[in-house]
Short mmCIF file of C-alpha atoms and ligand atoms in Angstrom, two decimals:
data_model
loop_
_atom_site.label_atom_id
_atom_site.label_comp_id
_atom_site.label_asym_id
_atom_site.label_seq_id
_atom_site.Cartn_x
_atom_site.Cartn_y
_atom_site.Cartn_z
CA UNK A 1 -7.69 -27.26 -36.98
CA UNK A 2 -6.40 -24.34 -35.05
CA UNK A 3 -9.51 -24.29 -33.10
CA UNK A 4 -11.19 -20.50 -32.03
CA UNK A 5 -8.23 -18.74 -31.88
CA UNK A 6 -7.25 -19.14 -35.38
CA UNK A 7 -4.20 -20.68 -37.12
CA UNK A 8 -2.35 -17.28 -37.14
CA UNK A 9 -2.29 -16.64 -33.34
CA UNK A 10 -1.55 -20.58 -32.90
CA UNK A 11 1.68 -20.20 -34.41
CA UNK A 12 2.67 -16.97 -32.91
CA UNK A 13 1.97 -18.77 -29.48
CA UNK A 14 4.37 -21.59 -30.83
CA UNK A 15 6.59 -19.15 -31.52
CA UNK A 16 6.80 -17.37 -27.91
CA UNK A 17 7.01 -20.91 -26.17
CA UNK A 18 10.06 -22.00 -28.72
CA UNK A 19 11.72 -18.85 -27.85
CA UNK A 20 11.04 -19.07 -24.15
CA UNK A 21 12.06 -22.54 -24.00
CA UNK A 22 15.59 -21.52 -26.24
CA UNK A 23 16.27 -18.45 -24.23
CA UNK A 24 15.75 -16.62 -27.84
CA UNK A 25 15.74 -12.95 -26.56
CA UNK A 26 15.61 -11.45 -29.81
CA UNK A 27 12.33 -14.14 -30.78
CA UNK A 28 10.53 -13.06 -27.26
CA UNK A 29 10.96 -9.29 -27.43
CA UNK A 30 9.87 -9.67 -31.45
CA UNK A 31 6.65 -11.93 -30.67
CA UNK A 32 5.96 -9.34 -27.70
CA UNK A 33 6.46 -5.99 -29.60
CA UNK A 34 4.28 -7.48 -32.41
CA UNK A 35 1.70 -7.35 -29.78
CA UNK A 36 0.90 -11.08 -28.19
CA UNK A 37 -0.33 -11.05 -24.86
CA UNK A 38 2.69 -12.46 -22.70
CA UNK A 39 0.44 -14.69 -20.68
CA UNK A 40 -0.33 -15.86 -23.63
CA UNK A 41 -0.38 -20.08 -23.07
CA UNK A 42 -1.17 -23.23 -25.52
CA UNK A 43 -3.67 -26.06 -24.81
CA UNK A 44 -1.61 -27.65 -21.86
CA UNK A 45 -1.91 -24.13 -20.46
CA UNK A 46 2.11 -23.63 -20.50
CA UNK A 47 3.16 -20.16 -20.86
CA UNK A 48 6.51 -18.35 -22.22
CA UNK A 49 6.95 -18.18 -18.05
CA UNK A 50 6.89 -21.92 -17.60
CA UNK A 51 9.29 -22.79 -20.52
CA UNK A 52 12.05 -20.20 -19.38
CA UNK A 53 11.42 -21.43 -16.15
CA UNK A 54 11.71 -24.94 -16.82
CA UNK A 55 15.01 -24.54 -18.40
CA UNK A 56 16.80 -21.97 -16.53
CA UNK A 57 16.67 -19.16 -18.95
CA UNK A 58 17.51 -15.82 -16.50
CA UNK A 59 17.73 -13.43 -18.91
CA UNK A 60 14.38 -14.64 -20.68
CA UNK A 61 12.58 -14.59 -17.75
CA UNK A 62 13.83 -10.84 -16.83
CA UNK A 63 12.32 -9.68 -19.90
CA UNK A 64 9.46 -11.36 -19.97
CA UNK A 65 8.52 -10.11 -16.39
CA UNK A 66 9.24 -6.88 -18.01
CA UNK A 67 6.38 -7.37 -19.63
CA UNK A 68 4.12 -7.48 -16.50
CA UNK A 69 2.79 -11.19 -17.08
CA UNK A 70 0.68 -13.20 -14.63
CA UNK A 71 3.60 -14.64 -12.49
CA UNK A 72 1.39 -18.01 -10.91
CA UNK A 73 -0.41 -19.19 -14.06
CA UNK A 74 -1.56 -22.42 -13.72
CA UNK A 75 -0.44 -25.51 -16.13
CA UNK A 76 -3.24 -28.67 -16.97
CA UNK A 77 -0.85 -30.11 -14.61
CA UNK A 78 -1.22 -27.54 -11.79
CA UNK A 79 2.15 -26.42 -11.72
CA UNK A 80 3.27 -23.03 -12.09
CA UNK A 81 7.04 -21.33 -13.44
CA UNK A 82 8.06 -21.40 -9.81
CA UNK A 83 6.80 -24.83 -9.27
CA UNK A 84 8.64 -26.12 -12.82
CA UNK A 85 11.77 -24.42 -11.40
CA UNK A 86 12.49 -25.43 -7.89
CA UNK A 87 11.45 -29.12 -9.76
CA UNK A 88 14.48 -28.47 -11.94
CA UNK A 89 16.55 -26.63 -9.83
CA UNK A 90 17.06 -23.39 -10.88
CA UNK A 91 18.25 -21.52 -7.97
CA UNK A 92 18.49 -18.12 -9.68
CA UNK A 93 15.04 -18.22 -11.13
CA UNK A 94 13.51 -19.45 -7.85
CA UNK A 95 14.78 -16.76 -6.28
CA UNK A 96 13.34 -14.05 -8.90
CA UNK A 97 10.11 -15.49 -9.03
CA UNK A 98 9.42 -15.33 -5.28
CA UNK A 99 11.12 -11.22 -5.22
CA UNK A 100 7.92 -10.86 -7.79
CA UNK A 101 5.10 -12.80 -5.85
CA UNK A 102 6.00 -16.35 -7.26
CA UNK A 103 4.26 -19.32 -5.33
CA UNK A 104 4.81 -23.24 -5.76
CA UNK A 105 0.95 -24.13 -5.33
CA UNK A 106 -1.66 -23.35 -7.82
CA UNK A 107 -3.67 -22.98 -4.12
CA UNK A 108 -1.49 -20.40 -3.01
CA UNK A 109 -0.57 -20.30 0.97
CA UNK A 110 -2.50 -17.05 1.86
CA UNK A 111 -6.23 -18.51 0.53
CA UNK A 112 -8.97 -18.74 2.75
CA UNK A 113 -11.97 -20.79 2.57
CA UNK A 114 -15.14 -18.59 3.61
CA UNK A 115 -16.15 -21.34 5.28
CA UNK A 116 -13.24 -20.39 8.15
CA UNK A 117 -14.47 -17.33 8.40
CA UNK A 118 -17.32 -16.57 10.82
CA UNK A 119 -18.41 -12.44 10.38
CA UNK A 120 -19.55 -10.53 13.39
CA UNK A 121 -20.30 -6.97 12.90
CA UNK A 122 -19.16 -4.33 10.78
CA UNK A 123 -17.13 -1.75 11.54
CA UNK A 124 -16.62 0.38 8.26
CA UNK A 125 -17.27 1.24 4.86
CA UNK A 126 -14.57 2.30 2.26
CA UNK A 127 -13.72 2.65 -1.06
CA UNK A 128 -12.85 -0.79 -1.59
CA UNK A 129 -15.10 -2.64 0.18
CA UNK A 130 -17.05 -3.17 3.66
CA UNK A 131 -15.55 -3.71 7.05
CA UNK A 132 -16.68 -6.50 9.33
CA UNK A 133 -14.69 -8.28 12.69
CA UNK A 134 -14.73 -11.52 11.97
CA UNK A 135 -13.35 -14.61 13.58
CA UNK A 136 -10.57 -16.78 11.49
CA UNK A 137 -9.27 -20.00 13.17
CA UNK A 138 -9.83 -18.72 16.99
CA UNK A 139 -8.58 -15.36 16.23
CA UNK A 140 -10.33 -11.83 15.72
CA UNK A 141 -9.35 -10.45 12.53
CA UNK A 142 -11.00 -7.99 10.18
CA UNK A 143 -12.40 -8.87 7.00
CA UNK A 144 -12.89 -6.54 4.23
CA UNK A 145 -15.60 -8.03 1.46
CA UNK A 146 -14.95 -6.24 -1.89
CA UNK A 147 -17.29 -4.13 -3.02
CA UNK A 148 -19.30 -4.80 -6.46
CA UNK A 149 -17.87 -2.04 -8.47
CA UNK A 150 -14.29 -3.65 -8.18
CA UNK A 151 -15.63 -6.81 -7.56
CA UNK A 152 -17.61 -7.28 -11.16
CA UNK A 153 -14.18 -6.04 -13.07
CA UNK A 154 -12.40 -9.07 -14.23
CA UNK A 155 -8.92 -6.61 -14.68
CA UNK A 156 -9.34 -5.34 -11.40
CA UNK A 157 -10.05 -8.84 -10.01
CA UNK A 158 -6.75 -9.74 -11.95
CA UNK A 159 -4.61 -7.23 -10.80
CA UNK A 160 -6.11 -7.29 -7.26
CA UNK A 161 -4.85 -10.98 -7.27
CA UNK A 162 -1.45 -10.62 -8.33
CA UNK A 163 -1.17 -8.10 -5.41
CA UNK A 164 -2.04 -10.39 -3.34
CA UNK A 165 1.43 -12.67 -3.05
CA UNK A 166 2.98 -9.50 -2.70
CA UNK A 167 0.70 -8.48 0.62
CA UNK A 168 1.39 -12.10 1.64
CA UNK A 169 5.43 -11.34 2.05
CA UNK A 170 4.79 -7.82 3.97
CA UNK A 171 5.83 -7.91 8.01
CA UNK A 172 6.86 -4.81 9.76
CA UNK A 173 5.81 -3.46 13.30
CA UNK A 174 4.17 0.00 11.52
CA UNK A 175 2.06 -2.22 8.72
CA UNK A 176 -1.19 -3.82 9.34
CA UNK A 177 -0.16 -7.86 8.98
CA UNK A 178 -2.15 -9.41 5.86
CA UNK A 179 -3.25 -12.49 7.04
CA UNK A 180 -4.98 -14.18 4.01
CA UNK A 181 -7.97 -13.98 1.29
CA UNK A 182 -10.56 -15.80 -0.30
CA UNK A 183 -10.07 -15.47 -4.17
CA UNK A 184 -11.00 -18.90 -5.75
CA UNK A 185 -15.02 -17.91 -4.23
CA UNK A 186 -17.21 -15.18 -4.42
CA UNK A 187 -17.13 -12.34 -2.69
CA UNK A 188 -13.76 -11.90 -2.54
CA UNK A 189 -12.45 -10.63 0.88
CA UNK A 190 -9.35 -9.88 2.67
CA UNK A 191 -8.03 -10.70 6.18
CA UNK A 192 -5.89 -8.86 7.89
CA UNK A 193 -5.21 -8.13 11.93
CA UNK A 194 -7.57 -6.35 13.67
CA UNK A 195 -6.91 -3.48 15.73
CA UNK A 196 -9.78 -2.39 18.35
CA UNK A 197 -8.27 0.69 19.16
CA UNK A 198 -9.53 2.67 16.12
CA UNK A 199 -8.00 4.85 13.63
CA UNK A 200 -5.92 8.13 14.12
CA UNK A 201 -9.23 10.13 12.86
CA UNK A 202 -11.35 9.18 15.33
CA UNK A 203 -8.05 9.86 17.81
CA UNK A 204 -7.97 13.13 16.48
CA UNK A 205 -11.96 14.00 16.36
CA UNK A 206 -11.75 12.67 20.37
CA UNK A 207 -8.16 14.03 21.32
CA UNK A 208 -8.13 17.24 19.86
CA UNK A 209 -4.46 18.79 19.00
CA UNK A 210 -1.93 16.34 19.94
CA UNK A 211 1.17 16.93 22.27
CA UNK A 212 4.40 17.12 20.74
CA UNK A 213 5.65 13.86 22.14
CA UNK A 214 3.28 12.14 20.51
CA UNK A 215 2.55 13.91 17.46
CA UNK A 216 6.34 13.25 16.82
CA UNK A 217 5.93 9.31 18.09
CA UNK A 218 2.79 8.83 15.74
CA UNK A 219 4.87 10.61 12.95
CA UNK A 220 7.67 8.01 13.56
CA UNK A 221 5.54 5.05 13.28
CA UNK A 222 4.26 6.37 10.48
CA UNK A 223 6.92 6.77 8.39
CA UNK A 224 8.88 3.93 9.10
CA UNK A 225 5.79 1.74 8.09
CA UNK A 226 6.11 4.48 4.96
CA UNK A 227 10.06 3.63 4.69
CA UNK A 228 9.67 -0.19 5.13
CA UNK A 229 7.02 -0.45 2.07
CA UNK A 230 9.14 2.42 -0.06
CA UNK A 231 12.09 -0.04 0.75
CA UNK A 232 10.43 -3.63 -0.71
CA UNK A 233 12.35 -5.19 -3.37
CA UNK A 234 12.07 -4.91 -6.55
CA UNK A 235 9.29 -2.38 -6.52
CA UNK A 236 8.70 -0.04 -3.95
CA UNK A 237 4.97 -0.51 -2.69
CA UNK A 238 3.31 2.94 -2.93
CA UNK A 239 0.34 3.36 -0.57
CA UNK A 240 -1.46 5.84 -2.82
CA UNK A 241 -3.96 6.70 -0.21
CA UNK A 242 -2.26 7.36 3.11
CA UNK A 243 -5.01 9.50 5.27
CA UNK A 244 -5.78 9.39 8.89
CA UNK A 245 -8.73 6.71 8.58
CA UNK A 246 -5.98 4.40 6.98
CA UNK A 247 -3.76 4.82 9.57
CA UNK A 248 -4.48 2.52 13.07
CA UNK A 249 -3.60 2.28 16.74
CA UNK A 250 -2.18 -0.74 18.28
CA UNK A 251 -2.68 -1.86 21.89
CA UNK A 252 0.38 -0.09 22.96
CA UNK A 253 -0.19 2.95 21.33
CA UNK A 254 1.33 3.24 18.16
CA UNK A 255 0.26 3.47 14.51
CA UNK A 256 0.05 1.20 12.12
CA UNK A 257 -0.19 1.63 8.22
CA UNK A 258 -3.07 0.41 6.51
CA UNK A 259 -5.07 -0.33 2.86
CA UNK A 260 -1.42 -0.09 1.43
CA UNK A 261 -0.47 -1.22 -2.39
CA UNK A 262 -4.39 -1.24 -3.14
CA UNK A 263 -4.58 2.43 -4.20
CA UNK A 264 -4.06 1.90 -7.82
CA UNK A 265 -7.41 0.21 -8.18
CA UNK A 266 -8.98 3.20 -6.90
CA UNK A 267 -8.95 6.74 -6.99
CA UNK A 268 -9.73 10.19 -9.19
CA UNK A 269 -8.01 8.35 -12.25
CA UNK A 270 -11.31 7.43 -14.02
CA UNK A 271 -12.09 3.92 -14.57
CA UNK A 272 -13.03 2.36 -17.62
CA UNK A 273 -16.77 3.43 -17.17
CA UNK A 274 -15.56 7.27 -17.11
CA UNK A 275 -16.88 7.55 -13.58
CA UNK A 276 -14.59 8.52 -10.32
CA UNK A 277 -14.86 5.87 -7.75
CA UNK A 278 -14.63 7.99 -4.71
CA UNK A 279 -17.67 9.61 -5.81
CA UNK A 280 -19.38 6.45 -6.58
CA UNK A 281 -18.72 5.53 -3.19
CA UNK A 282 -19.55 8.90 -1.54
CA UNK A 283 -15.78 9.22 -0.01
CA UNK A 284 -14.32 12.05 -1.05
CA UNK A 285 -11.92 12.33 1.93
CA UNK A 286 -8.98 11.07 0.12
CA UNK A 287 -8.62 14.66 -1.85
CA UNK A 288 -7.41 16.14 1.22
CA UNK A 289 -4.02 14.47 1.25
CA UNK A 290 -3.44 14.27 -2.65
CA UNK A 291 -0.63 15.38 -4.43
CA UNK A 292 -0.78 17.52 -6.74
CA UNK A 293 0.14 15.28 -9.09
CA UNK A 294 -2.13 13.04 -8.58
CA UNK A 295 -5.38 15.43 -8.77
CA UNK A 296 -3.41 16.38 -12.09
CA UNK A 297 -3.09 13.09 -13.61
CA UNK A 298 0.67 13.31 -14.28
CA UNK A 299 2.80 11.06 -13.72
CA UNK A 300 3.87 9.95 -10.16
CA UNK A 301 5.75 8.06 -7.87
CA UNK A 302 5.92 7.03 -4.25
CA UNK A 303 6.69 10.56 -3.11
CA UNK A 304 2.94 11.20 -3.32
CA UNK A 305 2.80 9.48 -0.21
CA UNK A 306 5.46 11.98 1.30
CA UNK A 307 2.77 14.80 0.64
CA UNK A 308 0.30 12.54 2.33
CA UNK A 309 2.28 12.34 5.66
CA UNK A 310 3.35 16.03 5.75
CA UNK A 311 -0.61 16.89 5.52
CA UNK A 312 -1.44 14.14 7.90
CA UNK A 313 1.95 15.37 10.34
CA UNK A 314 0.25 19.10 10.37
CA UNK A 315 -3.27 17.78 11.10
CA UNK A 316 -1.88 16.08 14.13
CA UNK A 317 -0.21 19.20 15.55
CA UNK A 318 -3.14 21.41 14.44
CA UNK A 319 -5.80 18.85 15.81
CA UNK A 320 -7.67 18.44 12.75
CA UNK A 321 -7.72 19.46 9.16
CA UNK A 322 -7.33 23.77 8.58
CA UNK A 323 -10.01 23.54 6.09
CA UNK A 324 -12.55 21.58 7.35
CA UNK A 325 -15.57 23.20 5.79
CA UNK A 326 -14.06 23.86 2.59
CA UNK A 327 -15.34 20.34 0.14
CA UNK A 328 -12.17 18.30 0.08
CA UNK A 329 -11.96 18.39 -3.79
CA UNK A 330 -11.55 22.50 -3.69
CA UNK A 331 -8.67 21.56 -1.21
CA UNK A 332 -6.80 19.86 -3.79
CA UNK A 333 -7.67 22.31 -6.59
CA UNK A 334 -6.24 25.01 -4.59
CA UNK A 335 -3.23 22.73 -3.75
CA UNK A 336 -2.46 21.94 -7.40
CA UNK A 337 -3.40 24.64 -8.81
CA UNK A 338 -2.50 27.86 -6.53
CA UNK A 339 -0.43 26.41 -4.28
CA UNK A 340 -2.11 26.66 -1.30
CA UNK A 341 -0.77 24.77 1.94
CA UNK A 342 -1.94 24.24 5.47
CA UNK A 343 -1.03 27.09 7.59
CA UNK A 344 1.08 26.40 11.16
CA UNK A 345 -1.12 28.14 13.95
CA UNK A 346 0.12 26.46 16.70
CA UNK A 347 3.28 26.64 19.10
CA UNK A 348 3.50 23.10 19.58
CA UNK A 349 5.96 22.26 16.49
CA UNK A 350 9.40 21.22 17.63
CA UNK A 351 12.04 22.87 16.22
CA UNK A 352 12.67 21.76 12.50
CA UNK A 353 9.14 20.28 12.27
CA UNK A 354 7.65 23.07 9.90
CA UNK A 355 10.69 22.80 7.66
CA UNK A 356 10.51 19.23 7.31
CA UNK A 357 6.29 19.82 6.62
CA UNK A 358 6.97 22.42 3.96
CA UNK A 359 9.52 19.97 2.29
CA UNK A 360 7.19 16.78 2.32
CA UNK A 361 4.22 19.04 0.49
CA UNK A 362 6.52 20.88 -1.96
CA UNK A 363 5.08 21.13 -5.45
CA UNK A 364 7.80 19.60 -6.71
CA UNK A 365 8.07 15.12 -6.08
CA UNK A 366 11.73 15.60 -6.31
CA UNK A 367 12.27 18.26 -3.72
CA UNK A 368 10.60 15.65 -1.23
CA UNK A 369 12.41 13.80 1.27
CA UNK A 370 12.34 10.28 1.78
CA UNK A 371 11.50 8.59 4.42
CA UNK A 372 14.73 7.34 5.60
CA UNK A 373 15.70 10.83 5.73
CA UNK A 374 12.13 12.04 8.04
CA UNK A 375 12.93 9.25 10.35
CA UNK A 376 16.45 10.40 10.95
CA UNK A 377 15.09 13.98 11.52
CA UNK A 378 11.93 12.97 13.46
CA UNK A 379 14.45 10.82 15.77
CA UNK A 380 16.47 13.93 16.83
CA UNK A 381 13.24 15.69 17.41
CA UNK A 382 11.98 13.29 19.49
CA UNK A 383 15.61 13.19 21.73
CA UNK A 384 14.98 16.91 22.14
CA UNK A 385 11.96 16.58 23.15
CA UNK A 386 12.96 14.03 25.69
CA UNK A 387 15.64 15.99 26.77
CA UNK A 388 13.66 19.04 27.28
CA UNK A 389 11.13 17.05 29.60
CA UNK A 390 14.41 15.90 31.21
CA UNK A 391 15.16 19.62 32.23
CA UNK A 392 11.63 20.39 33.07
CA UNK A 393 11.48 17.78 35.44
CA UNK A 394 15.02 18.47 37.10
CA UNK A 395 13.37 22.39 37.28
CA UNK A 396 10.80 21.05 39.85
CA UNK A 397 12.19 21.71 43.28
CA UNK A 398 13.62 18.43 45.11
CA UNK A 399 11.45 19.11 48.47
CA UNK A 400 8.55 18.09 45.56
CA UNK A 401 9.71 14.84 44.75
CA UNK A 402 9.96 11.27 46.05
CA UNK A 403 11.95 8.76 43.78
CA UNK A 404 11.84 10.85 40.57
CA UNK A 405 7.95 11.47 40.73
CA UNK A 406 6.89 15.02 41.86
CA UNK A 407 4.57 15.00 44.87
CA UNK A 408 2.11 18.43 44.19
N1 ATP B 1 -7.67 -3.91 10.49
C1 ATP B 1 -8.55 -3.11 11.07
N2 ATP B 1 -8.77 -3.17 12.39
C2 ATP B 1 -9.66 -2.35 12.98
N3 ATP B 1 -10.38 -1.40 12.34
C3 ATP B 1 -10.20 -1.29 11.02
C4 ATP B 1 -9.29 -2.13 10.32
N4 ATP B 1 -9.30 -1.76 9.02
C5 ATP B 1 -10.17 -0.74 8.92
N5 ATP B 1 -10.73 -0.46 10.11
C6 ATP B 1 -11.73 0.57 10.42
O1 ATP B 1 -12.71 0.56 9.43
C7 ATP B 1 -12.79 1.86 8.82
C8 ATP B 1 -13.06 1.68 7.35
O2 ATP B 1 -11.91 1.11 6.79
P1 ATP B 1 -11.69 0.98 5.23
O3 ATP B 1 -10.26 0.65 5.02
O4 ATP B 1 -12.70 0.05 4.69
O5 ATP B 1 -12.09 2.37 4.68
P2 ATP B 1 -11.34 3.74 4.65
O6 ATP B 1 -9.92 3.58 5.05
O7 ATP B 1 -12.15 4.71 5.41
O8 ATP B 1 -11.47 4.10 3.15
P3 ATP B 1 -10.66 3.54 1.88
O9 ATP B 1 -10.89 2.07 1.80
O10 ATP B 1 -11.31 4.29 0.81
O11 ATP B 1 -9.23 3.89 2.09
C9 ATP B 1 -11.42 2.51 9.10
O12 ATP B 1 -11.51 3.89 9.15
C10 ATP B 1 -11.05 1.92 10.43
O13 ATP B 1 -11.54 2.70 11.48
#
């Protein structure tokens, strides 16, 4: 007896292991298009993943991660494909497994037992979840508990998951380090470094307009953060929600990205319910720096987040957003719709800075730069600007100054 899933769907899991375990592209991709789930695993919970991992099928495995399986199931043995294949050997498909989140244990390195964490206060509320400081193993660290919404949706829970082992491999001096999560217990929460110095909104609401030197500093922390997660292998990792609040100062001073890669679970798309979670939530801030394509459900790519910075680049210049009375969703109706762009008011912008703006919002994703290209061009601002305070300097009269400081 085939048990509950019936003797049909028995044999066409039969099927996808033989063909996974044979290298069999032709018997994959025919199982698959007839419409079998490619996680799809038999009672020893082995999946097509396992088998062409096992035996060192490459080309198998590429199309079967095509197919956007579960990368760490779990075996009755524990083991998952990466585990079976560094067992084996298989260099190659070690090495393809980890560039798509691939860990040996079924515990995987970056979960945290709630019992290590110890929460203090809170310090915010987003889409996604709550806020608190919390202590981890000695350290301060921030702890975001996932709200119920995402929480209660086994497909975000899922997907949220297999992002995870992705977060885990991120390091760069512009992106807030993930530290760890708690998956395998209820609520789920995620730990990354805290930063006490706040978030470039509250900068802004408390600084006012910015000067040039650091509007144009904050702008190049920004988008090499930007450039380093465009730049991951194989996918790019497409923030989806870059907006002032998301974007957080270090001790020294500079900017760090944050809440990246966790935009698709969010968002104006509707969910399966029909209902838009950033009004369920009450945030509605995120409108302000959405591309057009993006309020207009088309398709889209990581250049949305180039719109995002040019917004975000103007607001710092401007001190603040041009429209601030206007309800953020009219902002992006009038954005996708007529066109409508922040206007430059100020004299502040170095030279080149309101070209490279009106290129990062243009209606059309391809006419964007990237940002390898805005760091090149922020750079040379930012040596003009140093070179200009060079000249200012030299302008005040010697009599005024004692070793290179003026005396007024
Ligand atoms: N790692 C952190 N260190 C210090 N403060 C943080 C950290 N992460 C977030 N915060 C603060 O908590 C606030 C809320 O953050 P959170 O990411 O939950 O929401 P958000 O960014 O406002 O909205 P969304 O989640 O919808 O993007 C932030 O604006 C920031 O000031």
């Amino acid at each position: 007896m085939a048990g509950a899933r019936g003797a049909q769907e028995e044999e066409e899991i039969g099927k996808l292991l033989l063909s996974a375990s044979q290298g069999d592209l032709a018997g994959l991709e025919t199982i698959l298009q007839g419409g079998l789930a490619v996680d799809s695993a038999d009672y020893d919970g082995r999946t097509a993943l396992h088998l062409a991992a096992s035996e060192g099928h490459v080309p198998a495995l590429k199309l079967l991660l095509k197919h956007k399986p579960n990368v760490n199931p779990v075996d009755r043995k524990g083991d998952t494909p990466l585990a079976n294949a560094v067992e084996y050997g298989h260099t190659e498909i070690c090495k393809i497994l980890r560039e798509h989140g691939g860990v040996v244990s079924s515990v995987p390195d970056y979960e945290i037992p709630i019992s290590e964490l110890e929460f203090k206060r809170p310090i915010g509320k987003g889409a996604f979840g709550e806020i608190c400081v919390a202590k981890w193993r000695g350290t301060t660290v921030a702890a975001k508990t996932i709200l119920a919404p995402l929480a209660n949706n086994p497909q975000i829970v899922k997907e949220f998951i297999g992002e995870l082992a992705m977060l885990a491999q991120l390091s760069h001096p512009n992106v807030v380090q993930f530290l760890g999560a708690v998956t395998k217990t209820h609520p789920l929460v995620m730990v990354t470094e805290y930063l006490p110095k706040g978030d470039l909104y509250a900068h802004m609401e408390k600084s006012g307009r910015l000067e040039a030197g650091t509007a144009v500093q904050f702008a190049l922390d920004i988008a090499r953060g930007m450039n380093y997660l465009h730049q991951h292998k194989p996918e790019a990792v497409v923030h989806r929600d870059l907006k002032p609040r998301n974007l957080l100062e270090n001790e020294a001073g500079h900017l760090k990205v944050a809440d990246f890669g966790l935009g698709k679970f969010i968002g104006p798309v509707t969910t399966d319910g029909g209902a838009d979670l950033y009004e369920m939530t009450g945030e509605t801030g995120s409108y302000r720096y959405m591309a057009p394509e993006v309020f207009l459900h088309k398709h889209y790519n990581e250049t949305v987040d180039i719109f995002s910075f040019g917004i975000i680049v103007q607001e710092m210049f401007e001190g603040g957003p041009a429209s601030r009375f206007q309800y953020p969703k009219e902002i992006a109706i009038a954005r996708a719709k007529e066109g409508q762009r922040p206007p430059f008011t100020v004299n502040s912008y170095p030279k080149g800075m309101k070209q490279l703006l009106k290129e990062c919002w243009d209606h059309n994703p391809e006419k964007r730069p990237t940002f390898a290209n805005i760091i090149t061009r922020l750079e040379e601002m930012q040596s003009a600007i140093g070179t200009q305070k060079h000249h200012s300097t030299d302008a005040v009269p010697s009599s005024n100054r004692t070793h290179g400081c003026s005396v007024l």
